PDB file of C-alpha atoms in Angstrom:
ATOM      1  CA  UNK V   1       0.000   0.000   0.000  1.00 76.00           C
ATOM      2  CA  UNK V   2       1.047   3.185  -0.908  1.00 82.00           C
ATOM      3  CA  UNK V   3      -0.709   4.790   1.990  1.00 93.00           C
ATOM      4  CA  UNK V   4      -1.493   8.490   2.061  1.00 96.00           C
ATOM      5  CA  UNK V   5      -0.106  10.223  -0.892  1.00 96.00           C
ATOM      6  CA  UNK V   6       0.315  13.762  -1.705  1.00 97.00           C
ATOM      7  CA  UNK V   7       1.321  16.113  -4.830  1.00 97.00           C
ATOM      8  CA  UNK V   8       2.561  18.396  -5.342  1.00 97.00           C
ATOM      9  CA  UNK V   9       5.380  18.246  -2.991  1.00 96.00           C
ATOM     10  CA  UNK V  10       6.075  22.067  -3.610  1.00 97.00           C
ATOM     11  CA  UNK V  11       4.677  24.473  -5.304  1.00 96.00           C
ATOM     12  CA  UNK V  12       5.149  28.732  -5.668  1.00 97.00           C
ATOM     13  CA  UNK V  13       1.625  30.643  -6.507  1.00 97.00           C
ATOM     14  CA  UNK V  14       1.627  34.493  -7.300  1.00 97.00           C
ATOM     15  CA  UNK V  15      -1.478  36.274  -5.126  1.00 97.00           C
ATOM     16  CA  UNK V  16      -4.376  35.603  -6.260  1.00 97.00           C
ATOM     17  CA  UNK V  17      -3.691  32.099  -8.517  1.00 97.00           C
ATOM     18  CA  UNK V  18      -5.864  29.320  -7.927  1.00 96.00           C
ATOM     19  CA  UNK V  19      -4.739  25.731  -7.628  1.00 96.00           C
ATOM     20  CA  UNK V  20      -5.935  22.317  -6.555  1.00 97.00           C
ATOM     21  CA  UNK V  21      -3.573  20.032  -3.910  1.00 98.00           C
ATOM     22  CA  UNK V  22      -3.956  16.276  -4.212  1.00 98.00           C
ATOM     23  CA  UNK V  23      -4.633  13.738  -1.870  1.00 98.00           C
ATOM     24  CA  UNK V  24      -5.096  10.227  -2.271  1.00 98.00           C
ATOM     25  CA  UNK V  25      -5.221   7.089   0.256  1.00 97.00           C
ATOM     26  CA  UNK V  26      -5.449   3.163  -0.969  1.00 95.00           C
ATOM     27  CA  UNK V  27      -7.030   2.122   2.806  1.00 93.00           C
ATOM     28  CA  UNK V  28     -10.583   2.671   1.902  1.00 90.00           C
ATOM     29  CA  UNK V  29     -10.571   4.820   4.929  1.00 90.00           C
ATOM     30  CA  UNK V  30     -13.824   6.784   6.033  1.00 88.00           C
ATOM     31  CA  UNK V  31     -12.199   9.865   6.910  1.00 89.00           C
ATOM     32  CA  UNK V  32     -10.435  12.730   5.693  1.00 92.00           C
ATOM     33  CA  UNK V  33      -8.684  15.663   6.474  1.00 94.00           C
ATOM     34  CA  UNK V  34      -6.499  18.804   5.123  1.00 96.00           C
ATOM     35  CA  UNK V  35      -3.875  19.921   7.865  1.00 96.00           C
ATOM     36  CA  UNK V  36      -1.998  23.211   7.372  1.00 96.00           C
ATOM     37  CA  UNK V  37       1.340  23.434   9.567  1.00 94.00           C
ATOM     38  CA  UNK V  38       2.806  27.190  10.016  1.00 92.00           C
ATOM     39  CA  UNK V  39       6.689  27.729  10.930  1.00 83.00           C
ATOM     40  CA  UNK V  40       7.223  26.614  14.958  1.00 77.00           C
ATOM     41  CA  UNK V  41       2.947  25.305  15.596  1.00 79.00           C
ATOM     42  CA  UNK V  42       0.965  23.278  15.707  1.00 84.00           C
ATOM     43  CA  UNK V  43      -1.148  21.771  12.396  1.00 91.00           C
ATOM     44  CA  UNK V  44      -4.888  23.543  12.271  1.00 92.00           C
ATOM     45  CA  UNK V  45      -7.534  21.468  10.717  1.00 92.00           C
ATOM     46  CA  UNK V  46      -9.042  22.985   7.590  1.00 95.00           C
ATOM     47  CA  UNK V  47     -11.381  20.641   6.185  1.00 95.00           C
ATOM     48  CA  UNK V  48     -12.603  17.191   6.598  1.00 92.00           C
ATOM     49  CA  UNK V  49     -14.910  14.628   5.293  1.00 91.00           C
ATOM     50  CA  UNK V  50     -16.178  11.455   6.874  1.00 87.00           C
ATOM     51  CA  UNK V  51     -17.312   9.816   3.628  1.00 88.00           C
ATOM     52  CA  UNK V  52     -17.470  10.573   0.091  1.00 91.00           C
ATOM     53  CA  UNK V  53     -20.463  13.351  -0.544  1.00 92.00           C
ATOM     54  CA  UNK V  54     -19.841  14.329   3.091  1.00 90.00           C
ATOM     55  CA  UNK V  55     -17.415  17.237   3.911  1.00 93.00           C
ATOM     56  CA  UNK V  56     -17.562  19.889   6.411  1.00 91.00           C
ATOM     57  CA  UNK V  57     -15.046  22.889   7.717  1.00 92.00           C
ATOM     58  CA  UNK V  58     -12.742  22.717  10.334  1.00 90.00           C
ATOM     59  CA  UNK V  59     -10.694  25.322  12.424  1.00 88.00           C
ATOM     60  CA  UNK V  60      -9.698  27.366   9.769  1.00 93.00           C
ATOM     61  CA  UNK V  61     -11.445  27.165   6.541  1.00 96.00           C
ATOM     62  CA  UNK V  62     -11.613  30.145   5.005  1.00 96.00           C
ATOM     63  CA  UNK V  63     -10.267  30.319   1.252  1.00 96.00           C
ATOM     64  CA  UNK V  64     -10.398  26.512   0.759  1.00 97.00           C
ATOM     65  CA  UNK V  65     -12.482  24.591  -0.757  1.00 97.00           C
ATOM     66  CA  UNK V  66     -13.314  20.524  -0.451  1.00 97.00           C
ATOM     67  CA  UNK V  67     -15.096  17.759  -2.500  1.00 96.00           C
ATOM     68  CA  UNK V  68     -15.130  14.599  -1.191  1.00 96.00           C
ATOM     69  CA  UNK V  69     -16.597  12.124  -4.993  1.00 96.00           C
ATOM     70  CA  UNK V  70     -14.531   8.961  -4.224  1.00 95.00           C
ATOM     71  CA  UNK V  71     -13.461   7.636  -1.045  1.00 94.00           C
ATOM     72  CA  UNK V  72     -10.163   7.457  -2.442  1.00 96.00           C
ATOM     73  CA  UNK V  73      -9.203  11.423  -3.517  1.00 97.00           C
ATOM     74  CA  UNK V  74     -10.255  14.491  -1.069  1.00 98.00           C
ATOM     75  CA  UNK V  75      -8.292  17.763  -2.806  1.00 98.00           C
ATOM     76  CA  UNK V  76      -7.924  21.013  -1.670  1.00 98.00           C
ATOM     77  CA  UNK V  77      -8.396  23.555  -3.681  1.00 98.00           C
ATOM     78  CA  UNK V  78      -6.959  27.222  -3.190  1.00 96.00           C
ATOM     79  CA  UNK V  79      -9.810  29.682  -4.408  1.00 92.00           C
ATOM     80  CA  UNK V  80      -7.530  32.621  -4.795  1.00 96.00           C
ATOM     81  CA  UNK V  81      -3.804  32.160  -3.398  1.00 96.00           C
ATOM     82  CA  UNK V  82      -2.669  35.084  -0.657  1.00 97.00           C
ATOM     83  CA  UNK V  83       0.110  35.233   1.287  1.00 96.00           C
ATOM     84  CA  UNK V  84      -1.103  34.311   4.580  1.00 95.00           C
ATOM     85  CA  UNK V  85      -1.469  31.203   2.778  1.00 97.00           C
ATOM     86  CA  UNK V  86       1.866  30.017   2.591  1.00 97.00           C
ATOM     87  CA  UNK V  87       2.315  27.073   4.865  1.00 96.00           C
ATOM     88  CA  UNK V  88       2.919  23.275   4.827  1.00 96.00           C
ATOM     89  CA  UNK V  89      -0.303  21.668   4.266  1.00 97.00           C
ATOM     90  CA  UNK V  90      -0.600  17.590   5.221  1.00 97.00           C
ATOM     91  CA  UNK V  91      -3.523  15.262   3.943  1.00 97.00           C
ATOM     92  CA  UNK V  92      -4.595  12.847   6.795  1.00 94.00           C
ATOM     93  CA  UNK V  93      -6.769   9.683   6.716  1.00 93.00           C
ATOM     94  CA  UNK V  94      -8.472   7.101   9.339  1.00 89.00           C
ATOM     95  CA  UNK V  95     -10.466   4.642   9.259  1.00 84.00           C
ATOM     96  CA  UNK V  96     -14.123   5.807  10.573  1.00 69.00           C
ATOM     97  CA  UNK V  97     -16.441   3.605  12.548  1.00 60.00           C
ATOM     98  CA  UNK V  98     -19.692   1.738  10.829  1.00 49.00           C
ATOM     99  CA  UNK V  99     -22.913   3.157  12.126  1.00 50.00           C
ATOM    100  CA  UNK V 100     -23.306   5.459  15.326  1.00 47.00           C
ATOM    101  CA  UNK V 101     -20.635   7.734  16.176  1.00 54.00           C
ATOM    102  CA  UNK V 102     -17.424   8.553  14.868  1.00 57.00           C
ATOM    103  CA  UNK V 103     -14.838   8.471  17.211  1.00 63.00           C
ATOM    104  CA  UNK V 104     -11.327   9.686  15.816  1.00 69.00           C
ATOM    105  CA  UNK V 105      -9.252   6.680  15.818  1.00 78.00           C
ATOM    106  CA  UNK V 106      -5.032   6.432  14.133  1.00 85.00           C
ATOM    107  CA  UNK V 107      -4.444   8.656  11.501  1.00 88.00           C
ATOM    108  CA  UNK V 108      -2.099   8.513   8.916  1.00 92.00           C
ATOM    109  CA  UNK V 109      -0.346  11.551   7.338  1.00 94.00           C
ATOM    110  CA  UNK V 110       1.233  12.313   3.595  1.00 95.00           C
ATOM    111  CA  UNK V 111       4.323  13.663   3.252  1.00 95.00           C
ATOM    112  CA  UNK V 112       2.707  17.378   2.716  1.00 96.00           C
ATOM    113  CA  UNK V 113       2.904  19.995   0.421  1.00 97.00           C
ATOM    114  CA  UNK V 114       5.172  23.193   0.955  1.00 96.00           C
ATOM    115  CA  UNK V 115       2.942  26.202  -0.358  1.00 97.00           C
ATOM    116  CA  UNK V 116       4.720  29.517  -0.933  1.00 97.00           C
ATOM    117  CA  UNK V 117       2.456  32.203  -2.371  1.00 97.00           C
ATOM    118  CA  UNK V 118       3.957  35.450  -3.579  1.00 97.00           C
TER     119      UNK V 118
ATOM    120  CA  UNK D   1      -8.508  27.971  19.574  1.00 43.00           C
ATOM    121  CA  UNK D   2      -6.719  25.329  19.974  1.00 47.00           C
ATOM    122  CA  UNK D   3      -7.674  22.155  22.172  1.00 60.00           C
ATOM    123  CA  UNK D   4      -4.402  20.976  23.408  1.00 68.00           C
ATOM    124  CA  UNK D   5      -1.473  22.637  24.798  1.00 81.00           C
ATOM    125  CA  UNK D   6       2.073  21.062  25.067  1.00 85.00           C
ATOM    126  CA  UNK D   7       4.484  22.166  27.873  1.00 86.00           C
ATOM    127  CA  UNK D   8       7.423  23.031  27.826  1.00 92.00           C
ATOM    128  CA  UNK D   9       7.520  24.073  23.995  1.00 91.00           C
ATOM    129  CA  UNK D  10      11.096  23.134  24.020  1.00 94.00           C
ATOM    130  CA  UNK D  11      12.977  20.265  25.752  1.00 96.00           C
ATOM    131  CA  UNK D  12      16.640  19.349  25.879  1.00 97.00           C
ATOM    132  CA  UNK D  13      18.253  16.520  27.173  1.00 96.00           C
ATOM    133  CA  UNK D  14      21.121  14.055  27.523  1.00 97.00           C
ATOM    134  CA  UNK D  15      20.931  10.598  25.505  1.00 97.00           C
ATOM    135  CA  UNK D  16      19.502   8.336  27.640  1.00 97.00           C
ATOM    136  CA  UNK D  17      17.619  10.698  30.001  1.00 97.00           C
ATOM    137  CA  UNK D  18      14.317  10.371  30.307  1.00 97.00           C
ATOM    138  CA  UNK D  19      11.733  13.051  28.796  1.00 97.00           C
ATOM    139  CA  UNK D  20       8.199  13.956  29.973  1.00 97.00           C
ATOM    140  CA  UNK D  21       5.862  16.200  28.143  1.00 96.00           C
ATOM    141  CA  UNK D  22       2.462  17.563  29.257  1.00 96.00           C
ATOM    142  CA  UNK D  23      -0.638  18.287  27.443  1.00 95.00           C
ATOM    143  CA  UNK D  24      -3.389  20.045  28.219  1.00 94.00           C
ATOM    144  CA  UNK D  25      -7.078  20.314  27.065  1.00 91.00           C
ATOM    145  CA  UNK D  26     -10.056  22.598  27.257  1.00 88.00           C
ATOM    146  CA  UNK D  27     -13.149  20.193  26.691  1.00 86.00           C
ATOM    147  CA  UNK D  28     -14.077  16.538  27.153  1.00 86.00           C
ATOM    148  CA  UNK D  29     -12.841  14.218  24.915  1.00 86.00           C
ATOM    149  CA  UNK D  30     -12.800  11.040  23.450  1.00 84.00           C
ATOM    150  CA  UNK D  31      -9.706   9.968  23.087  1.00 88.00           C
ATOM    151  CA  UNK D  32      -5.994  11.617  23.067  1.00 92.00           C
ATOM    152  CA  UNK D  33      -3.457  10.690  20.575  1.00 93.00           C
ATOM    153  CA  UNK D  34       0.207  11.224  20.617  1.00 96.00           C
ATOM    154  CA  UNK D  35       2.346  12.367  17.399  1.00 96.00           C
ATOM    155  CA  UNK D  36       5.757  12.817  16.552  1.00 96.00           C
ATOM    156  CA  UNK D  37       7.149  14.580  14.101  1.00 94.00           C
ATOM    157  CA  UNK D  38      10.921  15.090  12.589  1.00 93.00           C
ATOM    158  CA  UNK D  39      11.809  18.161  10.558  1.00 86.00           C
ATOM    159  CA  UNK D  40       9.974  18.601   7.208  1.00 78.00           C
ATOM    160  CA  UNK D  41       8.241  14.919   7.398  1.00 86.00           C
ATOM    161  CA  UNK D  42       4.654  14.145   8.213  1.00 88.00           C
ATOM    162  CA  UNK D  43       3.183  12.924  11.547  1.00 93.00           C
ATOM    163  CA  UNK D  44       3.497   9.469  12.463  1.00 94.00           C
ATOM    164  CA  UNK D  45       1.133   8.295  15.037  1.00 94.00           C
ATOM    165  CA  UNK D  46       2.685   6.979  18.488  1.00 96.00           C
ATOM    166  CA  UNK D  47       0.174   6.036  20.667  1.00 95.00           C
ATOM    167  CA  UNK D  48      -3.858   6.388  21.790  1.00 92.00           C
ATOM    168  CA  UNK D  49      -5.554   6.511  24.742  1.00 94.00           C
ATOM    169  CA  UNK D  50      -9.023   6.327  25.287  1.00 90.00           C
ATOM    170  CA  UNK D  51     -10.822   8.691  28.017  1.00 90.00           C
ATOM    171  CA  UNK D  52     -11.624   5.602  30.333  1.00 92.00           C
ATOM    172  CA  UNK D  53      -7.977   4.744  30.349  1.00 95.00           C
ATOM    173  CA  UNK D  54      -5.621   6.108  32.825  1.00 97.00           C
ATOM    174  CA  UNK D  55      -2.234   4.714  31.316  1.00 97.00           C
ATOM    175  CA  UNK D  56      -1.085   2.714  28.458  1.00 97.00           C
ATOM    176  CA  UNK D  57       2.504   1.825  27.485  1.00 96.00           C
ATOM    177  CA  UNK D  58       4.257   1.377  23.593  1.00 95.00           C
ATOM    178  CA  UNK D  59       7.869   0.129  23.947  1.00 96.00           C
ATOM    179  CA  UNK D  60       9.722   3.083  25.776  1.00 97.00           C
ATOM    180  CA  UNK D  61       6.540   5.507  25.769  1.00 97.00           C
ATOM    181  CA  UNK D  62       4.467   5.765  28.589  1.00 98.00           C
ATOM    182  CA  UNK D  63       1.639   8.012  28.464  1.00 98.00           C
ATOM    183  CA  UNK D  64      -1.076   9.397  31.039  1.00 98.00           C
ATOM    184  CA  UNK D  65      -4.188  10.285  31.162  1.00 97.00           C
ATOM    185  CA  UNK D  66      -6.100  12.384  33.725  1.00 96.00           C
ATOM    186  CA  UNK D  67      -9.736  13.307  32.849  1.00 94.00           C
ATOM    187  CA  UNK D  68     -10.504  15.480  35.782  1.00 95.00           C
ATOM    188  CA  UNK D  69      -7.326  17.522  34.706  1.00 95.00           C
ATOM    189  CA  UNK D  70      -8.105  17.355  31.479  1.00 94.00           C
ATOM    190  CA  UNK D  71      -4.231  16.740  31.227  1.00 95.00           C
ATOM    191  CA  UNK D  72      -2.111  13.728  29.607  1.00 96.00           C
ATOM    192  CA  UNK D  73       1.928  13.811  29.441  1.00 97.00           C
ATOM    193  CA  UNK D  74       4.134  11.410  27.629  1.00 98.00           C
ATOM    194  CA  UNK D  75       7.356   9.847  28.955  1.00 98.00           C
ATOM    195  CA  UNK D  76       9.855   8.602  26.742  1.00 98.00           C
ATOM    196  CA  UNK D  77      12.236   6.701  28.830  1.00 97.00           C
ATOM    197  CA  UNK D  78      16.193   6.488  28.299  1.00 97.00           C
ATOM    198  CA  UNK D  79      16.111   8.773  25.778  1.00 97.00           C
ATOM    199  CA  UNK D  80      18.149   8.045  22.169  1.00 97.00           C
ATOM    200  CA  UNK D  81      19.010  11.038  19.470  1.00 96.00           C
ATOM    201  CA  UNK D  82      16.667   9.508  16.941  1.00 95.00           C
ATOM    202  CA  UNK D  83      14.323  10.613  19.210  1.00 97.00           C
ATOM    203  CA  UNK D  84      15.060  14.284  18.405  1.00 97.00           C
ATOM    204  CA  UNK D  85      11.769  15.294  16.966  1.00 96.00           C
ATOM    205  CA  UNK D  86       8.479  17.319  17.773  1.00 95.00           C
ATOM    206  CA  UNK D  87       6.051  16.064  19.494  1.00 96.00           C
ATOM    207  CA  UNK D  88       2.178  16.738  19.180  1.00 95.00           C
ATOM    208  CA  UNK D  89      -1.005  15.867  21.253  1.00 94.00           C
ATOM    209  CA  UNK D  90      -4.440  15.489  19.533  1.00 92.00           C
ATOM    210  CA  UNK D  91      -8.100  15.107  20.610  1.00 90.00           C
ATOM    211  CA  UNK D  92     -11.390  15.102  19.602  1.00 82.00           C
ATOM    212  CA  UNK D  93     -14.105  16.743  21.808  1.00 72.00           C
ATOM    213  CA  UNK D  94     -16.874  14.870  22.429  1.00 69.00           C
ATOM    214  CA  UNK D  95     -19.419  17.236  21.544  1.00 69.00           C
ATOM    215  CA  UNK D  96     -17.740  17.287  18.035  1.00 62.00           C
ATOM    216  CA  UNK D  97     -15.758  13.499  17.363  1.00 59.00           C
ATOM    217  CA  UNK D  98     -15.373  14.063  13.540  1.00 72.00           C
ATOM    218  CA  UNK D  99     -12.775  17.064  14.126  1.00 80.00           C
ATOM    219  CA  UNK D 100      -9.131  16.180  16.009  1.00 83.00           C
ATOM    220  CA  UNK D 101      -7.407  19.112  16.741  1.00 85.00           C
ATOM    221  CA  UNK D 102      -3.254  19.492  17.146  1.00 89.00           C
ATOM    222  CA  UNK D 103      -1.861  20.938  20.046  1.00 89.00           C
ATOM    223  CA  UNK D 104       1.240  23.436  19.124  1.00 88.00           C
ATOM    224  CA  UNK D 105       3.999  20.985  20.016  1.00 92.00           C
ATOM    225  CA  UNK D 106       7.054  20.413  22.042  1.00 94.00           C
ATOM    226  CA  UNK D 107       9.962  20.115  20.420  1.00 95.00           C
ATOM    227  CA  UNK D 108      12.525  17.615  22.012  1.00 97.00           C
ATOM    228  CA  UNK D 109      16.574  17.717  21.473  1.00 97.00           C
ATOM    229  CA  UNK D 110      18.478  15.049  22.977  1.00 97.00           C
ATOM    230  CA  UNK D 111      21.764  15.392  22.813  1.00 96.00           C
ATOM    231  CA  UNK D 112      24.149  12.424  21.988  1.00 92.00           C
TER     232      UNK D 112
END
């Protein structure tokens, strides 16, 4: 298994450039998520879906969107690239739990994807 | 805001010391995880403990858990330099499962 993979590994945007980051898994996990990781913190959740069709926003969602159409693929798409954007953004996945609730369980990170918008 | 806290933010030691970090957290949870990460990689999961748990052991990691706290720390006996790395705590509130949310880190140095 490849596990959780990401591209690309780096990329430069000028302001206000749109782009898409990829994320695939080959678990057939349930869940989800887009990390971002600034210099010397913590990672901040910014999306996350628990199934495909199912997405919803996390800590800091704004300028990001998410589709969710396979349970493989959940990219993250940069709506109009600013500087305060720049970051290292990681792609997570976990297996989610069949019927009542969803308790967060291992998750397993891609290598991320160094973002430097100009 | 952020759920977890780590303390201290930055921790150096002697190879073959042992190293404790804290975390703490705002809300009740589910579970706590434990992450470590070395420079420029991705987070690779360490260990899990479950809020009805008080303490659970992986190899040379030890890690507590007190609800009434609303703390956990992480022990990492006799320290090596591959251990060099951050280190991140993670929950998920209960009132909200589907989101876990990173703690800002402590980043550990052991010198060889």
């Amino acid at each position: 298994n490849a596990g959780v993979t990401q591209t690309p590994k780096f990329q430069v945007l000028k302001t206000g450039q749109s782009m898409t980051l990829q994320c695939a898994q080959d678990m057939n996990h349930e869940y989800m998520s887009w990390y971002r990781q600034d210099p010397g913190m913590g990672l901040r959740l910014i999306h996350y879906s628990v199934g495909a069709g199912i997405t919803d926003q996390g800590e800091v969602p704004n300028g990001y969107n998410v589709s969710r159409s396979t349970t493989e693929d959940f990219p993250l798409r940069l709506l109009s690239a600013a500087p305060s954007q720049t970051s290292v953004y990681f792609c997570a996945s976990s297996r989610g739990l069949a019927g009542g609730q969803i308790r967060q369980e291992t998750q397993y990170f891609g290598p991320g994807t160094r973002l430097l918008v100009l | 805001s952020q759920q977890g806290e780590e303390d201290p933010q930055a921790l150096s030691i002697q190879e073959g010391e042992n190293a404790t970090m804290n975390c703490s957290y705002k809300t009740s949870i589910n579970n706590l995880q434990w992450y470590r990460q070395n420079s420029g990689r991705g987070l690779v999961h360490l260990i899990l403990i479950r809020s009805n748990e008080r303490e659970k052991h992986s190899g040379r990691l030890r890690v507590t858990l007190d609800t009434s706290k609303k703390s956990s720390s992480l022990l990492i006996t006799a320290s090596r330099a591959a251990d060099t790395a951050s280190y991140f705590c993670a929950t998920d509130a209960r009132d909200s499962s589907y989101k876990l949310i990173f703690g800002s880190g402590t980043r550990l140095l052991v010198r060889p």
